C-alpha positions as a Python dict, from the first residue, in 0.01 Angstrom:
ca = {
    (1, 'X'): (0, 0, 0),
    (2, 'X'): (293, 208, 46),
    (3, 'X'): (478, 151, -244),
    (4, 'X'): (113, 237, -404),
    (5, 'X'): (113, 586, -226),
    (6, 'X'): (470, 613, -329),
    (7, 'X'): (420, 579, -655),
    (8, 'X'): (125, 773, -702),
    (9, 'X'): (296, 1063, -560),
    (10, 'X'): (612, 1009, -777),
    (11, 'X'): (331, 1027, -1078),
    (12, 'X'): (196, 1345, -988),
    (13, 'X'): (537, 1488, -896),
    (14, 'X'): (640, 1432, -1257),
    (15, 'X'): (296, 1520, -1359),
    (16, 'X'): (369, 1839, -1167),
    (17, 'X'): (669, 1919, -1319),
    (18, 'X'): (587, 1870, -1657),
    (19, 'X'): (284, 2126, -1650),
    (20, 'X'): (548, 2339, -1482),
    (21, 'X'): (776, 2291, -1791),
    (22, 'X'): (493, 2303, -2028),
    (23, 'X'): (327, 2632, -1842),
    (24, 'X'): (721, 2759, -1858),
    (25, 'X'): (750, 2758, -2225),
    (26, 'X'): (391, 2856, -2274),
    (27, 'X'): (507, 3200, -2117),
    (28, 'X'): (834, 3192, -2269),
    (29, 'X'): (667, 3141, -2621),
    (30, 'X'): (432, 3440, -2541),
    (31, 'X'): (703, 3646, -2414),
    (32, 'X'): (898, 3604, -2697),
    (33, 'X'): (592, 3692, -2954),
    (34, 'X'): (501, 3983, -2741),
    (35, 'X'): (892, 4099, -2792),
    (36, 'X'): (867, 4072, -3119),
    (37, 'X'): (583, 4249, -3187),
    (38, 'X'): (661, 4546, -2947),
    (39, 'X'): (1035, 4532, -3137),
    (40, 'X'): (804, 4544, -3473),
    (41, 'X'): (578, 4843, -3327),
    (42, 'X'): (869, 5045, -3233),
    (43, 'X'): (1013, 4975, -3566),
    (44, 'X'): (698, 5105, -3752),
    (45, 'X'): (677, 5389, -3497),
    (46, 'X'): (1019, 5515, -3579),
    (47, 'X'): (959, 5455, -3975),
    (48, 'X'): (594, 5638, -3910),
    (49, 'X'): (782, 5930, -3728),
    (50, 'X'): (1076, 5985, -3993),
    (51, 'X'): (788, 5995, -4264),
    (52, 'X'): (596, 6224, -4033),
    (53, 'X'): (939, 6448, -4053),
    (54, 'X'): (986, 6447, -4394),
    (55, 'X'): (639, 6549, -4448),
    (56, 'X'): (670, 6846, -4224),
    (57, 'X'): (965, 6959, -4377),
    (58, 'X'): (753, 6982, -4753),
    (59, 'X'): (468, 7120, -4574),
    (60, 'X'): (723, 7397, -4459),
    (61, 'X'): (883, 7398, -4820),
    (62, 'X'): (591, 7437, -5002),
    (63, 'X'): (428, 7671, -4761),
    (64, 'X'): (734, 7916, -4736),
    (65, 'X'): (706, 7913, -5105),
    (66, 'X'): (376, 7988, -5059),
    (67, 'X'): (407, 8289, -4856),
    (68, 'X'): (703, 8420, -5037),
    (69, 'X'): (545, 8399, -5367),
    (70, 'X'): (192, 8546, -5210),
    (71, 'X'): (416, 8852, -5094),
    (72, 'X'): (579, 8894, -5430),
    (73, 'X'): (222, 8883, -5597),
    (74, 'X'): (90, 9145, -5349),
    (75, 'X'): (368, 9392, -5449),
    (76, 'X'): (202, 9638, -5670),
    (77, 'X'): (450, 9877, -5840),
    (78, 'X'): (318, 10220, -5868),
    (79, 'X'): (357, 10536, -6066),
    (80, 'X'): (573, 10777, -5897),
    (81, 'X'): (355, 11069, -6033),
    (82, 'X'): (48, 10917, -5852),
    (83, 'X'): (-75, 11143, -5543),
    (84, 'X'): (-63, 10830, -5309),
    (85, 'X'): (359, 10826, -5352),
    (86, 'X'): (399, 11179, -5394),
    (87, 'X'): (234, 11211, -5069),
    (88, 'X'): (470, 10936, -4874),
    (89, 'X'): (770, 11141, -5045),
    (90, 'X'): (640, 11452, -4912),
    (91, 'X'): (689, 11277, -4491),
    (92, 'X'): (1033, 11243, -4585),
    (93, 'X'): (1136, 11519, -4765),
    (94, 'X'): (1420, 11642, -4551),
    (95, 'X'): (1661, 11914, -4503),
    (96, 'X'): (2052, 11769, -4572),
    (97, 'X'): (2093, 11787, -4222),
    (98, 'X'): (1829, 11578, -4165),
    (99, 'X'): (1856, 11350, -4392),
    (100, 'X'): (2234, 11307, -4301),
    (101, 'X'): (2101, 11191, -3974),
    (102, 'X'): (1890, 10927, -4098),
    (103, 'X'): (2194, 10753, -4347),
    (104, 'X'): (2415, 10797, -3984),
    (105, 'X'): (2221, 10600, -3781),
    (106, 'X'): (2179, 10351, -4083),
    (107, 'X'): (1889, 10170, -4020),
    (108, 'X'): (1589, 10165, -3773),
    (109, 'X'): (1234, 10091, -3737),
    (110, 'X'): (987, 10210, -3443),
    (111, 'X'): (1168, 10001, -3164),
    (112, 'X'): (1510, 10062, -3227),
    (113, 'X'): (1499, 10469, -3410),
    (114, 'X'): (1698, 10676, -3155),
    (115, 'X'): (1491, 10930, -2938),
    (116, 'X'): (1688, 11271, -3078),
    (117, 'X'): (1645, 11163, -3448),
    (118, 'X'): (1233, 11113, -3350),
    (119, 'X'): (1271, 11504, -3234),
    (120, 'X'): (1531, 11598, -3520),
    (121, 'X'): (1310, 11548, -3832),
    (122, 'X'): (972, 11605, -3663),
    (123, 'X'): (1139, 11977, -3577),
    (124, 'X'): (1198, 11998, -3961),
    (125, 'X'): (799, 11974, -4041),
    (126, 'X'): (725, 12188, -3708),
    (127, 'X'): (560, 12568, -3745),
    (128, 'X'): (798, 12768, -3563),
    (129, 'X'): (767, 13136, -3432),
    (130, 'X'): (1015, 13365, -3451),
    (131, 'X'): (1116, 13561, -3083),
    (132, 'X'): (1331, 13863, -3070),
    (133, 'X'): (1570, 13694, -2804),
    (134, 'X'): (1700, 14019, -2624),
    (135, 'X'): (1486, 14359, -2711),
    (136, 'X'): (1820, 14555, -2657),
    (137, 'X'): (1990, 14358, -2898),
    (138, 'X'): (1817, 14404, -3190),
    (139, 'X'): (1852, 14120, -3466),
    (140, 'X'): (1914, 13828, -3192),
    (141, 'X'): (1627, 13569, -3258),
    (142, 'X'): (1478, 13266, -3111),
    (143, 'X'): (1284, 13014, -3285),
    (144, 'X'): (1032, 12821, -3091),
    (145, 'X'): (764, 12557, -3099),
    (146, 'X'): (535, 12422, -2816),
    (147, 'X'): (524, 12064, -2779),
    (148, 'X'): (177, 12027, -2876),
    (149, 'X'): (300, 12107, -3255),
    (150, 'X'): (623, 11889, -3239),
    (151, 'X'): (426, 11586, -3101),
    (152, 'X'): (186, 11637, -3407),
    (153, 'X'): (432, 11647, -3673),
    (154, 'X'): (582, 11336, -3505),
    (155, 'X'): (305, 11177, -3512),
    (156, 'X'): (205, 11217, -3895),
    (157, 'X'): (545, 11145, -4006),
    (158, 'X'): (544, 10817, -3761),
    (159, 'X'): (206, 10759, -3630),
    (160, 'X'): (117, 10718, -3304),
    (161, 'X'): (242, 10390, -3190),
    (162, 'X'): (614, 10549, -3166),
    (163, 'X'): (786, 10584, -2876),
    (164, 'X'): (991, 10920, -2773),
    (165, 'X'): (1016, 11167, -2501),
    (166, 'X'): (998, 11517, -2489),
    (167, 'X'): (1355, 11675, -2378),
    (168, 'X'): (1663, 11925, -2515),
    (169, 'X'): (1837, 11773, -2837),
    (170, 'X'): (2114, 11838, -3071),
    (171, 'X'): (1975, 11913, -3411),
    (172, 'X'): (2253, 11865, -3641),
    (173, 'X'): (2476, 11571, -3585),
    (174, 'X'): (2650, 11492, -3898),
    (175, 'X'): (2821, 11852, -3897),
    (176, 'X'): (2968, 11820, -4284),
    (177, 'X'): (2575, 11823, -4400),
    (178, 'X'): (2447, 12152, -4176),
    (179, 'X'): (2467, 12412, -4478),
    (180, 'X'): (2333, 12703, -4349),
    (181, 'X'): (2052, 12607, -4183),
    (182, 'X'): (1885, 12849, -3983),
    (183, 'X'): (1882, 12617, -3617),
    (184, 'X'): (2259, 12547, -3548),
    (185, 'X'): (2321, 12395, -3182),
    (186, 'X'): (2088, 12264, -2902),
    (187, 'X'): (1754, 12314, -2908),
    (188, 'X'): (1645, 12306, -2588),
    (189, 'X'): (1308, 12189, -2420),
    (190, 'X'): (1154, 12336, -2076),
    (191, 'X'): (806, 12402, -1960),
    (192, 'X'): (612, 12238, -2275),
    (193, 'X'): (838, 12515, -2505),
    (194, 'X'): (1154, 12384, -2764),
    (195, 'X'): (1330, 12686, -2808),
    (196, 'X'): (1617, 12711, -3070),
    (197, 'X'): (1916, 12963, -3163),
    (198, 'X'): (1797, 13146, -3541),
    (199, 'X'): (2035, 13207, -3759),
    (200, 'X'): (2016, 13366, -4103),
    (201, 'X'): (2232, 13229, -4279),
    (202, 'X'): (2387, 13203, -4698),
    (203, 'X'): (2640, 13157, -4878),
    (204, 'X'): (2815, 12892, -5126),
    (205, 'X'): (2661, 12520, -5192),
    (206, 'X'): (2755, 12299, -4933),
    (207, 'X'): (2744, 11886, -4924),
    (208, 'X'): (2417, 11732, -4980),
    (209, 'X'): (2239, 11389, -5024),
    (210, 'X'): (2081, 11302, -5324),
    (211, 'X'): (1823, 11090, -5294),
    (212, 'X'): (1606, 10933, -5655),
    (213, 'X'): (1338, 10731, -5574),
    (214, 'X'): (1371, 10401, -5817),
    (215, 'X'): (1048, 10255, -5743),
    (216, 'X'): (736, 10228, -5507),
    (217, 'X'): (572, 9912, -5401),
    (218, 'X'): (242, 9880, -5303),
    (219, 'X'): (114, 9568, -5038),
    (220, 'X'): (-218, 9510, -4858),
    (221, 'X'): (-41, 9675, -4510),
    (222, 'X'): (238, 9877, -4640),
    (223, 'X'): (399, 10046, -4875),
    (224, 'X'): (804, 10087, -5000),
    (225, 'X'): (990, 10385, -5175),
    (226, 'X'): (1304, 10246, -5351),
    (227, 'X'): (1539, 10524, -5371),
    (228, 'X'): (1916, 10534, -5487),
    (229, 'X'): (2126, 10746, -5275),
    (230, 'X'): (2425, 10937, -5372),
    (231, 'X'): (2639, 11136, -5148),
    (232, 'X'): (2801, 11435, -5262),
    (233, 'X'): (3068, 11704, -5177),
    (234, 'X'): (3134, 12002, -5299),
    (235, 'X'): (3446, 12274, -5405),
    (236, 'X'): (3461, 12623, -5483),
    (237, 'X'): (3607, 12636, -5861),
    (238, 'X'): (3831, 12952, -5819),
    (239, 'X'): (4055, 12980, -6082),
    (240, 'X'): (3760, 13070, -6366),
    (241, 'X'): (3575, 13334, -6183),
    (242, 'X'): (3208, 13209, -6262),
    (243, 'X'): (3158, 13133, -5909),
    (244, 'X'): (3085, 12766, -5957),
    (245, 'X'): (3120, 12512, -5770),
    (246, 'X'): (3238, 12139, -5851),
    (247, 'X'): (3027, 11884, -5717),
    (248, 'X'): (3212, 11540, -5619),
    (249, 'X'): (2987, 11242, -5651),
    (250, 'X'): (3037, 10955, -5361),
    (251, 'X'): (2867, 10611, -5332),
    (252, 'X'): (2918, 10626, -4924),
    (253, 'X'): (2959, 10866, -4632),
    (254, 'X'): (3080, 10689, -4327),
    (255, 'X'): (3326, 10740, -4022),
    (256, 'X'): (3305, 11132, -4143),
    (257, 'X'): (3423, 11087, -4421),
    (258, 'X'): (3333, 11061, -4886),
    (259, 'X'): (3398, 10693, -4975),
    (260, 'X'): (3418, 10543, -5283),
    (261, 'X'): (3447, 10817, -5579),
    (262, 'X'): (3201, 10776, -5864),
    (263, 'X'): (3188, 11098, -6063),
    (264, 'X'): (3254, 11440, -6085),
    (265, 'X'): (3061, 11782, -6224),
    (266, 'X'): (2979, 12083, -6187),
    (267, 'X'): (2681, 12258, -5981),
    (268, 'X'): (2558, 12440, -6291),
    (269, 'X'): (2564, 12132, -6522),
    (270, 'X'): (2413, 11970, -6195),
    (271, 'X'): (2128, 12163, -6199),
    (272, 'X'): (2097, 12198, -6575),
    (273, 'X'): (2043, 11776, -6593),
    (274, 'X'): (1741, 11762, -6370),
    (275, 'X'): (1463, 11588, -6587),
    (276, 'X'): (1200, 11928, -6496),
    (277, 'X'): (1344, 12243, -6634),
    (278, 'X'): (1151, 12395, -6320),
    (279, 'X'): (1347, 12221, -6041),
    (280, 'X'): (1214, 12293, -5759),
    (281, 'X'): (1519, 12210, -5548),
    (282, 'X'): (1294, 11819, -5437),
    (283, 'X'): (1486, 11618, -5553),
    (284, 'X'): (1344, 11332, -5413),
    (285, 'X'): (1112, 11400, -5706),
    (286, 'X'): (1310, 11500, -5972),
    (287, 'X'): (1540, 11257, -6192),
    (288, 'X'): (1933, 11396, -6283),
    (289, 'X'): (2107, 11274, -6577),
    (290, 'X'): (2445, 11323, -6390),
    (291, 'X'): (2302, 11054, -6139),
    (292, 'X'): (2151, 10807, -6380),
    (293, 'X'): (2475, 10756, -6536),
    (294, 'X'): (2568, 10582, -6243),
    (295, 'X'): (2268, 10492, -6079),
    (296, 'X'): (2342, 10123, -6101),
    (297, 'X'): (2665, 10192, -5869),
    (298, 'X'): (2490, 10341, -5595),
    (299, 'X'): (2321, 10177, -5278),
    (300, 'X'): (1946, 10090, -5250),
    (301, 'X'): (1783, 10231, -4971),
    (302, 'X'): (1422, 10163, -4884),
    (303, 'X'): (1183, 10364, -4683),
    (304, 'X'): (890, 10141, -4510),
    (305, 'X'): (575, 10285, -4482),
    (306, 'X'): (297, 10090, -4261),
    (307, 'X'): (-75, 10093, -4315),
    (308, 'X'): (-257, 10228, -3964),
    (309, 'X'): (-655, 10113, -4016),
    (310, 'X'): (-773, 10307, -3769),
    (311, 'X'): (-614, 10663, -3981),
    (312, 'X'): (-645, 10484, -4290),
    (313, 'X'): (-289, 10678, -4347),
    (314, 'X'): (56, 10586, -4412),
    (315, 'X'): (341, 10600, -4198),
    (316, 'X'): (710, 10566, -4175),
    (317, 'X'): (809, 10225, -3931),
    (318, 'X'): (1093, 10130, -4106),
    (319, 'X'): (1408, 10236, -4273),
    (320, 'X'): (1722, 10017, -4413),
    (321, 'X'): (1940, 9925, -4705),
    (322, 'X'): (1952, 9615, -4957),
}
């Protein structure tokens, strides 16, 4: 009977073990398959993500093309006669000295244009009265202009998202350029007032920037004046007694000084090759011979001019060079 028991238990011992063995491989086998189809998932996954990738990158392709080309197809070129251009021409129609200042600090738009050049070209479209500075020194003048009217012309040159404050500023700052323009020195600011020294002034021609506008584009928000700039110096001819003056034609003015020599005339035949025999001394507006026979040497500068909805008006946010 004990043998019996004995080997009944010896029967389910091996009975036992080989469910154990059986059960083993049973989990082995599914381990393995479940491996090898989490190694085949990842696999897919990482093919599914690098196709994913290379489809971005032609969405971005083809929608940077997109854009670009829907820019370039905005871009209407218009007349520079038309009233719409000749009125953006008129906002920046600077003196020299002015203008000087712009080509000095190079390039800006509303966040980065510095505070005395906001102040230095809205004084050049300000209404300013004339003060007799001392009444016991008859002939010494003032020139001044309440903030109200400064903070106007600012704003209709710039509109009124730029960002300035009201204080004393130097008004010429590229010295070569000042001519003899009639507010020389510091005009100072105190109790709502800018007050400036007047000077009458004349004389010879003095170095100026020539500015001919190439082309004007037209886009849904803004608008840009191409212009070609040349920069130009000038000598008193003395040995033929006519009083003229030669006129030195530069492609740059930096670090103070003329760079890069293109051409030289004279002022009469200067004036003599402006396309309107009625030059009216804009020549923003008016083509010159002696600068189209080099125009393709010179930089390209380009005024941006941004659409405000609320105005419906134009104004100058950007400036830089191509």
């Amino acid at each position: 009977m004990e043998n019996k028991k004995g080997s009944l238990s010896t029967v389910f011992l091996v009975i036992a073990i080989i469910l154990i063995v059986v059960m083993w491989g049973l989990l082995y086998m599914q381990k393995k398959e479940a491996d090898r189809q989490i190694a085949e998932l990842e696999n897919n996954a990482s093919k599914l993500q690098a196709t994913i990738n290379d489809l971005q990158g032609k969405i971005d392709s083809i929608s940077s093309k997109i854009n670009n080309d829907t820019i370039e197809e905005k871009g209407t070129q218009l007349d520079i006669n038309d009233n719409i251009v000749r009125n953006l021409i008129e906002k920046i129609d600077f003196p020299t000295y002015a203008t000087a200042s712009i080509y000095n600090e190079g390039k800006f738009d509303l966040n980065t244009i510095s505070n005395d050049l906001v102040l230095r070209l809205g004084w050049t479209k300000t209404d300013k009265h004339l003060v007799n500075n001392n009444v016991d020194n008859i002939g010494e003048y003032k020139q001044t202009a309440t903030k109200k009217n400064l903070e106007e012309c600012i704003n209709n040159l710039f509109g009124n998202d730029v960002k300035f404050n009201h204080k004393s500023f130097t008004n010429i700052d590229v010295p070569i350029f000042y001519g003899y323009e009639e507010n020389q020195g510091e005009i100072t600011y105190s109790n709502n007032l800018y007050t400036a020294n007047y000077v009458e002034g004349g004389g010879g021609d003095v170095p100026f920037i020539h500015q001919e506008v190439k082309k004007v584009l037209k886009y849904n928000n803004k608008m840009e004046v191409y212009v070609k700039t040349a920069f130009i110096d000038t000598e008193y001819i003395d040995n033929d007694n006519s009083g003229d003056f030669e006129y030195i034609i530069y492609k740059n003015y930096k670090n103070n000084k003329f760079e890069e020599k293109l051409a030289t005339t004279t002022s009469e035949k200067f004036v003599k090759n402006y396309s309107n025999d009625e030059y009216n001394g804009k020549m923003f507006l008016e083509p010159n011979s002696e600068i189209t026979s080099i125009v393709d040497k010179l930089n390209t500068y380009v005024y941006t001019f941004e659409l405000d909805n609320a105005t419906g008006k134009y104004y100058l946010s950007e400036f830089n060079n191509i």
